[in-house]
Amino acid sequence: MYNFDFEKPESVADAIAALQGEEAQALGGGQTLIPTLKQRLASPSTLVSLKGIAEMQGVCMGDDGSVCIGGATNHATVAAEAGAYPALADTAAHIGDPAVRNRGTIGGSLANNDPSACYPAAALGSGATIVTNARQIAADDYFQGMFTTALDEGEIITEVRFPVPEKANYQKFVQPASRFALVGVYVAKYADGVRVAITGASNDGVFRWAEAEAALSANFSASALDGLSLSGDDMISDLHGTGEYRAHLCAVMTKRAVAAA
Amino acid sequence: MTQVSMTVNGKAASGQVEGRTLLSSFLRDELKLTGTHVGCDTSQCGACVVHVDGIAVKSCTMLAAEADGADVSTIEGQANADGSLNVIQQAFQDHHGLQCGFCTPGMVMSAAALLKDNPKPSEQEVRDYLEGNICRCTGYHNIVKAIMAASGQDVGAIAAE
């Protein structure tokens, strides 16, 4: 690791001020960023820890019934306290391993937008709102490709708001070495339709499967997906699975999610 | 360099660290608490698990500066006050929950975190909780057995796999 200065502000305003510095970078739980720094794939001059900001911690209920999660809330806390949205709590309970869940944060995961991470599927599948220090961003506008988001330089996720669906489920086909999703499918049924978000598969990062959403909105059952398939042409292909294999898994895991919802 | 101060195994500890100093490095190199092992240094193996403010973390994936002011427990602080092994350590010895022993500090610390939250886990819950602790001797069976025994449950029925 190259060396850097470390700062731990106690308010969002102080964090934003600290991030104005040249080559300053925000640090959530560090479960991705610290390994990245060890590999010298990033070399910030200053790391600004968001863990000391009390207003970015915890789970609460919004006035509109949504579940609101502070950007610096770790996965274990979401698993324990987001019971009002059981599928979300269950998703958080299966990210990484227990020690990783005790450090990693929802804001860090969404800001990184790893193409195989779980939270992007939950946020896009739920039509969540990403709240930053500056604005609110709809999940449909937020994810812009592998490791790419709508966040500007120095902008941080302060909160994520999840509308609670009638039913939902996340099915992850685990890549056993990394425990990331080889393919993960998040299905959520709302009064105005069904959303299906898929992580781990596409070269463009998390995406919605419109055809499956239409079929499930008309008939919320696994059989409604019979005959539907995705092309593997633009899917991630690596030693763990070909694009074609991942495309097949997308359909299988979507059916499992519907059956389990 | 910045000054960090924390409580480690009940005693005040402080030192100068760089921004990049890992908690595992601070514990091992500065405080000479080398019971915390660094196996992979990529946050996968769990040999470096310690407790920070009561929760299990991988100390190779946390900066020492982030633990400033925290209450840290390591394997060196697990024995009873008279120096005898605590219940979990004794169970690891009784059930031979180790082969080479390299992963053992992390296994014991993860087991302690599990049993604090879930005093009577099922065998499956123990195995699930150890997902982030790797034993490259593949000695999992007796590790799981030891943790079940430490929780006061009968382990006679746990069959060898």
Short mmCIF file of C-alpha atoms in Angstrom, two decimals:
data_model
loop_
_atom_site.label_atom_id
_atom_site.label_comp_id
_atom_site.label_asym_id
_atom_site.label_seq_id
_atom_site.Cartn_x
_atom_site.Cartn_y
_atom_site.Cartn_z
CA MET A 1 0.00 0.00 0.00
CA TYR A 2 1.19 3.50 -0.78
CA ASN A 3 0.86 5.74 2.23
CA PHE A 4 -1.94 8.26 2.68
CA ASP A 5 -3.30 10.62 5.29
CA PHE A 6 -6.29 9.42 7.29
CA GLU A 7 -9.20 11.58 8.38
CA LYS A 8 -12.32 10.62 10.29
CA PRO A 9 -14.82 13.49 10.24
CA GLU A 10 -17.94 13.41 12.41
CA SER A 11 -20.38 15.16 10.10
CA VAL A 12 -21.38 14.94 6.44
CA ALA A 13 -20.36 18.58 5.96
CA ASP A 14 -16.87 17.93 7.33
CA ALA A 15 -16.53 14.81 5.16
CA ILE A 16 -17.47 16.72 2.02
CA ALA A 17 -14.95 19.43 2.93
CA ALA A 18 -12.24 16.81 3.46
CA LEU A 19 -13.07 15.18 0.11
CA GLN A 20 -12.41 18.45 -1.72
CA GLY A 21 -8.70 17.81 -1.31
CA GLU A 22 -6.82 16.59 -4.35
CA GLU A 23 -6.78 12.78 -4.61
CA ALA A 24 -8.95 12.41 -1.51
CA GLN A 25 -11.17 9.35 -1.42
CA ALA A 26 -14.04 8.25 0.81
CA LEU A 27 -13.62 5.08 2.88
CA GLY A 28 -16.69 3.11 3.91
CA GLY A 29 -15.97 -0.20 5.62
CA GLY A 30 -12.89 -0.77 3.49
CA GLN A 31 -13.72 -4.38 2.64
CA THR A 32 -13.08 -3.70 -1.03
CA LEU A 33 -11.04 -0.51 -0.89
CA ILE A 34 -8.34 -1.76 1.50
CA PRO A 35 -7.60 -4.88 -0.62
CA THR A 36 -7.57 -2.56 -3.66
CA LEU A 37 -5.05 -0.27 -1.96
CA LYS A 38 -2.90 -3.27 -1.04
CA GLN A 39 -2.71 -4.15 -4.72
CA ARG A 40 -1.74 -0.54 -5.45
CA LEU A 41 -4.68 -0.23 -7.81
CA ALA A 42 -5.58 3.04 -6.10
CA SER A 43 -3.33 5.64 -4.52
CA PRO A 44 -5.34 8.36 -2.77
CA SER A 45 -3.47 11.07 -0.90
CA THR A 46 -6.11 11.13 1.81
CA LEU A 47 -8.67 8.58 2.95
CA VAL A 48 -11.76 10.07 4.53
CA SER A 49 -13.47 7.50 6.76
CA LEU A 50 -17.25 7.84 6.84
CA LYS A 51 -17.59 5.54 9.85
CA GLY A 52 -17.51 8.32 12.41
CA ILE A 53 -20.56 10.13 11.03
CA ALA A 54 -23.45 9.36 13.39
CA GLU A 55 -26.10 10.74 11.02
CA MET A 56 -25.13 8.13 8.39
CA GLN A 57 -25.65 5.16 10.71
CA GLY A 58 -28.63 2.93 11.27
CA VAL A 59 -31.96 1.75 9.89
CA CYS A 60 -35.23 3.65 10.22
CA MET A 61 -38.70 3.83 8.70
CA GLY A 62 -39.50 6.74 6.39
CA ASP A 63 -42.81 8.64 6.50
CA ASP A 64 -43.88 6.93 3.28
CA GLY A 65 -43.26 3.45 4.73
CA SER A 66 -39.91 2.97 3.07
CA VAL A 67 -36.95 1.46 4.88
CA CYS A 68 -34.17 4.04 5.14
CA ILE A 69 -30.60 2.92 5.69
CA GLY A 70 -27.77 5.27 6.55
CA GLY A 71 -24.96 5.14 4.00
CA ALA A 72 -22.36 4.05 6.57
CA THR A 73 -24.51 1.25 8.01
CA ASN A 74 -22.80 -2.14 7.92
CA HIS A 75 -24.35 -5.27 6.45
CA ALA A 76 -24.76 -6.99 9.84
CA THR A 77 -26.83 -4.08 11.12
CA VAL A 78 -29.07 -4.16 8.04
CA ALA A 79 -29.48 -7.92 8.49
CA ALA A 80 -30.47 -7.42 12.11
CA GLU A 81 -32.56 -4.26 11.89
CA ALA A 82 -34.22 -4.11 8.46
CA GLY A 83 -36.89 -6.63 9.46
CA ALA A 84 -39.58 -4.41 7.94
CA TYR A 85 -38.17 -5.50 4.56
CA PRO A 86 -37.29 -9.18 5.12
CA ALA A 87 -35.81 -9.87 1.67
CA LEU A 88 -33.43 -6.94 2.06
CA ALA A 89 -32.37 -8.08 5.54
CA ASP A 90 -31.82 -11.58 4.19
CA THR A 91 -29.75 -10.26 1.30
CA ALA A 92 -27.53 -8.34 3.72
CA ALA A 93 -27.20 -11.44 5.92
CA HIS A 94 -25.55 -13.35 3.08
CA ILE A 95 -23.03 -10.83 1.78
CA GLY A 96 -19.43 -11.98 2.23
CA ASP A 97 -18.82 -13.57 5.63
CA PRO A 98 -19.64 -12.47 9.21
CA ALA A 99 -16.48 -10.41 9.77
CA VAL A 100 -16.90 -8.70 6.39
CA ARG A 101 -20.54 -7.95 7.20
CA ASN A 102 -19.41 -6.29 10.43
CA ARG A 103 -17.35 -3.73 8.48
CA GLY A 104 -18.69 -3.40 4.93
CA THR A 105 -21.29 -0.68 4.34
CA ILE A 106 -24.23 -0.26 1.99
CA GLY A 107 -22.96 3.11 0.78
CA GLY A 108 -19.54 1.65 0.05
CA SER A 109 -21.01 -1.24 -1.89
CA LEU A 110 -23.30 0.95 -3.98
CA ALA A 111 -20.60 3.55 -4.63
CA ASN A 112 -18.22 0.85 -5.84
CA ASN A 113 -20.90 -0.88 -7.97
CA ASP A 114 -18.97 -4.11 -8.36
CA PRO A 115 -20.65 -6.05 -11.20
CA SER A 116 -21.01 -9.08 -8.90
CA ALA A 117 -22.07 -7.38 -5.66
CA CYS A 118 -25.43 -8.09 -4.00
CA TYR A 119 -26.60 -4.63 -2.92
CA PRO A 120 -26.79 -3.18 -6.45
CA ALA A 121 -29.32 -5.90 -7.30
CA ALA A 122 -31.33 -5.14 -4.16
CA ALA A 123 -31.32 -1.40 -4.84
CA LEU A 124 -32.19 -1.68 -8.53
CA GLY A 125 -34.69 -4.48 -7.93
CA SER A 126 -36.43 -2.39 -5.28
CA GLY A 127 -36.39 0.86 -7.22
CA ALA A 128 -34.54 2.39 -4.27
CA THR A 129 -33.60 6.03 -3.99
CA ILE A 130 -29.92 6.82 -3.48
CA VAL A 131 -29.65 9.90 -1.29
CA THR A 132 -26.38 11.80 -1.41
CA ASN A 133 -25.10 14.93 0.28
CA ALA A 134 -26.32 16.85 -2.78
CA ARG A 135 -29.40 15.15 -4.27
CA GLN A 136 -31.62 12.11 -4.61
CA ILE A 137 -30.94 9.67 -7.44
CA ALA A 138 -33.38 6.97 -8.60
CA ALA A 139 -31.74 3.54 -8.79
CA ASP A 140 -32.71 3.38 -12.49
CA ASP A 141 -30.49 6.41 -13.12
CA TYR A 142 -27.78 5.56 -10.61
CA PHE A 143 -26.14 2.41 -12.01
CA GLN A 144 -24.24 3.26 -15.18
CA GLY A 145 -22.12 0.19 -15.88
CA MET A 146 -19.42 -1.86 -14.23
CA PHE A 147 -17.85 0.15 -11.35
CA THR A 148 -19.61 3.24 -12.73
CA THR A 149 -22.35 5.27 -11.04
CA ALA A 150 -24.04 8.65 -11.24
CA LEU A 151 -21.99 9.89 -8.27
CA ASP A 152 -19.82 12.93 -8.89
CA GLU A 153 -16.32 13.37 -7.48
CA GLY A 154 -16.52 14.00 -3.77
CA GLU A 155 -20.22 13.09 -3.57
CA ILE A 156 -21.17 10.53 -0.90
CA ILE A 157 -24.18 8.32 -0.28
CA THR A 158 -25.74 9.43 2.98
CA GLU A 159 -28.84 7.23 2.86
CA VAL A 160 -30.62 4.62 0.74
CA ARG A 161 -34.42 4.46 0.76
CA PHE A 162 -36.13 1.19 -0.14
CA PRO A 163 -39.86 1.08 -0.86
CA VAL A 164 -41.14 -2.13 0.74
CA PRO A 165 -42.66 -4.56 -1.79
CA GLU A 166 -45.53 -7.01 -1.31
CA LYS A 167 -43.10 -9.86 -1.89
CA ALA A 168 -39.44 -10.12 -2.73
CA ASN A 169 -36.54 -12.54 -2.76
CA TYR A 170 -32.87 -12.60 -3.68
CA GLN A 171 -31.25 -15.74 -5.00
CA LYS A 172 -27.47 -15.84 -5.20
CA PHE A 173 -25.49 -18.51 -7.01
CA VAL A 174 -22.29 -18.13 -5.02
CA GLN A 175 -18.87 -18.14 -6.61
CA PRO A 176 -17.35 -20.23 -3.84
CA ALA A 177 -13.88 -18.68 -3.70
CA SER A 178 -14.90 -15.03 -3.54
CA ARG A 179 -18.44 -15.46 -2.14
CA PHE A 180 -19.58 -12.83 -4.61
CA ALA A 181 -22.52 -13.68 -6.84
CA LEU A 182 -21.65 -15.69 -9.93
CA VAL A 183 -25.21 -14.68 -10.73
CA GLY A 184 -27.66 -13.10 -8.30
CA VAL A 185 -31.29 -12.26 -9.05
CA TYR A 186 -33.44 -9.89 -7.01
CA VAL A 187 -37.19 -10.09 -7.65
CA ALA A 188 -39.63 -7.66 -6.01
CA LYS A 189 -43.40 -7.49 -6.53
CA TYR A 190 -44.92 -4.04 -6.05
CA ALA A 191 -48.55 -2.94 -6.52
CA ASP A 192 -47.58 -1.30 -9.81
CA GLY A 193 -45.52 -4.18 -11.19
CA VAL A 194 -42.64 -6.57 -10.71
CA ARG A 195 -38.96 -5.62 -10.85
CA VAL A 196 -36.18 -8.09 -11.67
CA ALA A 197 -32.56 -7.01 -11.20
CA ILE A 198 -29.60 -9.22 -12.04
CA THR A 199 -26.04 -8.94 -10.75
CA GLY A 200 -22.91 -10.93 -11.57
CA ALA A 201 -23.86 -11.60 -15.17
CA SER A 202 -23.54 -8.61 -17.46
CA ASN A 203 -20.44 -6.81 -18.66
CA ASP A 204 -22.49 -3.66 -18.06
CA GLY A 205 -23.03 -4.42 -14.37
CA VAL A 206 -26.39 -4.81 -12.68
CA PHE A 207 -29.38 -4.65 -15.04
CA ARG A 208 -33.16 -5.13 -15.16
CA TRP A 209 -34.64 -7.98 -17.17
CA ALA A 210 -37.60 -6.24 -18.79
CA GLU A 211 -39.07 -9.31 -20.46
CA ALA A 212 -39.22 -11.21 -17.18
CA GLU A 213 -40.70 -8.20 -15.42
CA ALA A 214 -43.53 -8.01 -17.95
CA ALA A 215 -44.27 -11.72 -17.68
CA LEU A 216 -44.21 -11.68 -13.89
CA SER A 217 -46.32 -8.54 -13.67
CA ALA A 218 -49.02 -10.40 -15.61
CA ASN A 219 -48.60 -13.65 -13.68
CA PHE A 220 -46.35 -13.84 -10.63
CA SER A 221 -45.32 -17.47 -10.87
CA ALA A 222 -42.17 -19.29 -11.93
CA SER A 223 -44.06 -20.85 -14.84
CA ALA A 224 -44.65 -17.40 -16.31
CA LEU A 225 -40.93 -17.41 -17.11
CA ASP A 226 -41.07 -20.61 -19.19
CA GLY A 227 -39.42 -20.03 -22.55
CA LEU A 228 -37.82 -16.72 -21.57
CA SER A 229 -34.07 -16.49 -21.88
CA LEU A 230 -31.26 -13.96 -22.09
CA SER A 231 -28.42 -13.91 -24.57
CA GLY A 232 -24.97 -14.74 -23.20
CA ASP A 233 -23.25 -12.61 -25.84
CA ASP A 234 -22.59 -9.61 -23.61
CA MET A 235 -22.24 -11.48 -20.35
CA ILE A 236 -19.16 -11.90 -18.20
CA SER A 237 -17.09 -14.86 -19.32
CA ASP A 238 -14.30 -16.10 -17.08
CA LEU A 239 -12.86 -19.28 -15.64
CA HIS A 240 -15.84 -19.56 -13.29
CA GLY A 241 -18.41 -19.62 -16.08
CA THR A 242 -19.01 -18.68 -19.69
CA GLY A 243 -21.42 -15.96 -20.74
CA GLU A 244 -23.79 -18.62 -21.96
CA TYR A 245 -23.66 -20.38 -18.59
CA ARG A 246 -24.38 -17.13 -16.76
CA ALA A 247 -27.30 -16.38 -19.11
CA HIS A 248 -28.76 -19.78 -18.29
CA LEU A 249 -28.26 -19.15 -14.57
CA CYS A 250 -30.13 -15.84 -14.85
CA ALA A 251 -33.32 -17.65 -15.87
CA VAL A 252 -32.87 -20.42 -13.30
CA MET A 253 -32.20 -18.04 -10.42
CA THR A 254 -35.09 -15.77 -11.42
CA LYS A 255 -37.46 -18.74 -11.22
CA ARG A 256 -36.06 -19.71 -7.84
CA ALA A 257 -36.49 -16.15 -6.56
CA VAL A 258 -40.11 -16.04 -7.70
CA ALA A 259 -40.81 -19.42 -6.12
CA ALA A 260 -39.21 -18.35 -2.83
CA ALA A 261 -40.72 -14.84 -2.68
CA MET B 1 2.41 9.63 11.52
CA THR B 2 -0.49 9.96 13.88
CA GLN B 3 -0.93 8.85 17.43
CA VAL B 4 -3.51 6.14 18.11
CA SER B 5 -4.70 4.94 21.49
CA MET B 6 -6.87 1.97 22.17
CA THR B 7 -7.61 -0.60 24.83
CA VAL B 8 -6.18 -3.99 23.91
CA ASN B 9 -7.16 -6.95 26.06
CA GLY B 10 -8.11 -4.59 28.86
CA LYS B 11 -4.88 -2.60 28.86
CA ALA B 12 -4.23 0.83 27.41
CA ALA B 13 -2.06 0.72 24.28
CA SER B 14 -0.87 3.50 22.05
CA GLY B 15 1.64 4.16 19.32
CA GLN B 16 2.51 6.10 16.21
CA VAL B 17 1.03 4.80 12.97
CA GLU B 18 0.99 5.77 9.31
CA GLY B 19 -2.35 6.17 7.57
CA ARG B 20 -1.79 2.86 5.82
CA THR B 21 -0.87 0.87 8.95
CA LEU B 22 -3.24 -2.07 9.28
CA LEU B 23 -4.68 -3.02 12.64
CA SER B 24 -3.05 -6.44 12.23
CA SER B 25 0.34 -4.78 11.71
CA PHE B 26 -0.14 -2.52 14.72
CA LEU B 27 -1.04 -5.47 16.94
CA ARG B 28 1.78 -7.67 15.72
CA ASP B 29 4.64 -5.26 14.99
CA GLU B 30 4.01 -2.46 17.47
CA LEU B 31 2.38 -4.26 20.39
CA LYS B 32 4.16 -7.60 19.70
CA LEU B 33 0.87 -9.47 20.01
CA THR B 34 1.78 -12.02 17.39
CA GLY B 35 -1.03 -14.41 18.26
CA THR B 36 -3.12 -12.64 15.63
CA HIS B 37 -2.00 -14.34 12.45
CA VAL B 38 -1.93 -12.94 8.94
CA GLY B 39 -2.58 -15.78 6.54
CA CYS B 40 -3.70 -14.34 3.23
CA ASP B 41 -3.63 -10.57 3.74
CA THR B 42 -6.55 -10.40 1.30
CA SER B 43 -9.39 -10.64 3.86
CA GLN B 44 -10.36 -14.15 2.89
CA CYS B 45 -8.75 -16.52 5.40
CA GLY B 46 -9.84 -15.07 8.75
CA ALA B 47 -6.66 -15.98 10.68
CA CYS B 48 -6.45 -12.30 11.69
CA VAL B 49 -9.93 -12.03 13.24
CA VAL B 50 -10.02 -9.90 16.39
CA HIS B 51 -12.88 -8.16 18.18
CA VAL B 52 -13.23 -4.39 17.91
CA ASP B 53 -15.79 -2.99 20.33
CA GLY B 54 -17.13 -6.50 20.71
CA ILE B 55 -17.59 -7.43 17.07
CA ALA B 56 -15.46 -9.73 14.94
CA VAL B 57 -13.44 -8.04 12.21
CA LYS B 58 -10.58 -9.02 9.95
CA SER B 59 -7.72 -6.97 11.34
CA CYS B 60 -5.78 -7.15 8.05
CA THR B 61 -8.64 -5.23 6.42
CA MET B 62 -9.04 -2.45 8.93
CA LEU B 63 -6.71 0.48 9.40
CA ALA B 64 -5.13 0.94 12.81
CA ALA B 65 -6.29 4.55 12.70
CA GLU B 66 -9.88 3.33 12.44
CA ALA B 67 -9.47 1.53 15.76
CA ASP B 68 -8.39 4.69 17.57
CA GLY B 69 -10.33 4.81 20.83
CA ALA B 70 -11.71 1.30 20.40
CA ASP B 71 -11.76 -1.67 22.76
CA VAL B 72 -9.85 -4.46 21.00
CA SER B 73 -9.66 -8.12 22.05
CA THR B 74 -7.17 -10.57 20.58
CA ILE B 75 -6.38 -14.23 21.15
CA GLU B 76 -3.90 -13.19 23.86
CA GLY B 77 -6.79 -11.87 25.93
CA GLN B 78 -8.94 -14.98 25.77
CA ALA B 79 -7.49 -17.09 28.59
CA ASN B 80 -9.05 -16.96 32.04
CA ALA B 81 -7.61 -14.58 34.64
CA ASP B 82 -5.54 -17.38 36.20
CA GLY B 83 -3.99 -18.20 32.84
CA SER B 84 -5.97 -21.37 32.24
CA LEU B 85 -7.62 -21.88 28.85
CA ASN B 86 -11.12 -20.48 28.49
CA VAL B 87 -14.04 -22.71 27.55
CA ILE B 88 -13.56 -22.34 23.80
CA GLN B 89 -9.79 -22.82 23.90
CA GLN B 90 -10.19 -25.86 26.17
CA ALA B 91 -12.76 -27.34 23.79
CA PHE B 92 -10.36 -26.88 20.86
CA GLN B 93 -7.75 -28.80 22.85
CA ASP B 94 -10.16 -31.51 24.02
CA HIS B 95 -11.55 -32.14 20.54
CA HIS B 96 -8.31 -31.56 18.67
CA GLY B 97 -9.82 -28.61 16.81
CA LEU B 98 -6.60 -27.87 15.01
CA GLN B 99 -3.95 -29.50 12.93
CA CYS B 100 -1.12 -27.09 12.13
CA GLY B 101 -2.74 -24.43 14.32
CA PHE B 102 -2.15 -21.46 12.06
CA CYS B 103 -5.85 -20.62 11.63
CA THR B 104 -6.67 -21.31 15.28
CA PRO B 105 -6.49 -17.75 16.66
CA GLY B 106 -9.03 -16.60 14.09
CA MET B 107 -11.18 -19.65 14.62
CA VAL B 108 -11.28 -19.09 18.38
CA MET B 109 -12.09 -15.39 17.97
CA SER B 110 -14.85 -16.11 15.44
CA ALA B 111 -16.23 -18.84 17.70
CA ALA B 112 -16.30 -16.40 20.63
CA ALA B 113 -18.20 -13.86 18.52
CA LEU B 114 -20.69 -16.49 17.40
CA LEU B 115 -21.35 -17.86 20.88
CA LYS B 116 -21.82 -14.38 22.30
CA ASP B 117 -24.73 -13.77 19.91
CA ASN B 118 -25.94 -17.35 19.61
CA PRO B 119 -25.08 -19.40 22.72
CA LYS B 120 -26.51 -22.69 21.37
CA PRO B 121 -25.88 -22.72 17.62
CA SER B 122 -26.77 -25.65 15.43
CA GLU B 123 -23.97 -27.44 13.61
CA GLN B 124 -25.08 -25.73 10.39
CA GLU B 125 -25.03 -22.33 12.05
CA VAL B 126 -21.46 -22.95 13.20
CA ARG B 127 -20.41 -23.98 9.70
CA ASP B 128 -22.14 -20.94 8.19
CA TYR B 129 -20.50 -18.60 10.68
CA LEU B 130 -17.06 -19.96 9.84
CA GLU B 131 -17.51 -19.14 6.16
CA GLY B 132 -14.81 -16.49 6.42
CA ASN B 133 -12.33 -18.63 8.36
CA ILE B 134 -10.27 -20.96 6.25
CA CYS B 135 -8.34 -23.96 7.61
CA ARG B 136 -5.99 -25.13 4.90
CA CYS B 137 -5.40 -28.40 6.73
CA THR B 138 -9.16 -28.80 6.12
CA GLY B 139 -9.59 -29.62 9.80
CA TYR B 140 -13.08 -28.17 9.90
CA HIS B 141 -14.78 -31.18 11.35
CA ASN B 142 -13.09 -31.03 14.75
CA ILE B 143 -13.22 -27.24 14.79
CA VAL B 144 -16.99 -27.38 14.43
CA LYS B 145 -17.12 -30.13 17.02
CA ALA B 146 -15.06 -28.05 19.46
CA ILE B 147 -17.30 -25.03 19.07
CA MET B 148 -20.41 -27.15 19.57
CA ALA B 149 -18.82 -28.62 22.71
CA ALA B 150 -17.85 -25.15 23.95
CA SER B 151 -21.51 -24.18 23.69
CA GLY B 152 -22.31 -26.99 26.13
CA GLN B 153 -24.01 -29.22 23.57
CA ASP B 154 -23.54 -32.95 23.21
CA VAL B 155 -21.20 -33.61 20.31
CA GLY B 156 -21.39 -37.41 20.44
CA ALA B 157 -23.82 -37.44 17.53
CA ILE B 158 -21.63 -35.37 15.20
CA ALA B 159 -20.39 -37.99 12.81
CA ALA B 160 -17.09 -37.84 11.03
CA GLU B 161 -17.48 -36.83 7.42
#
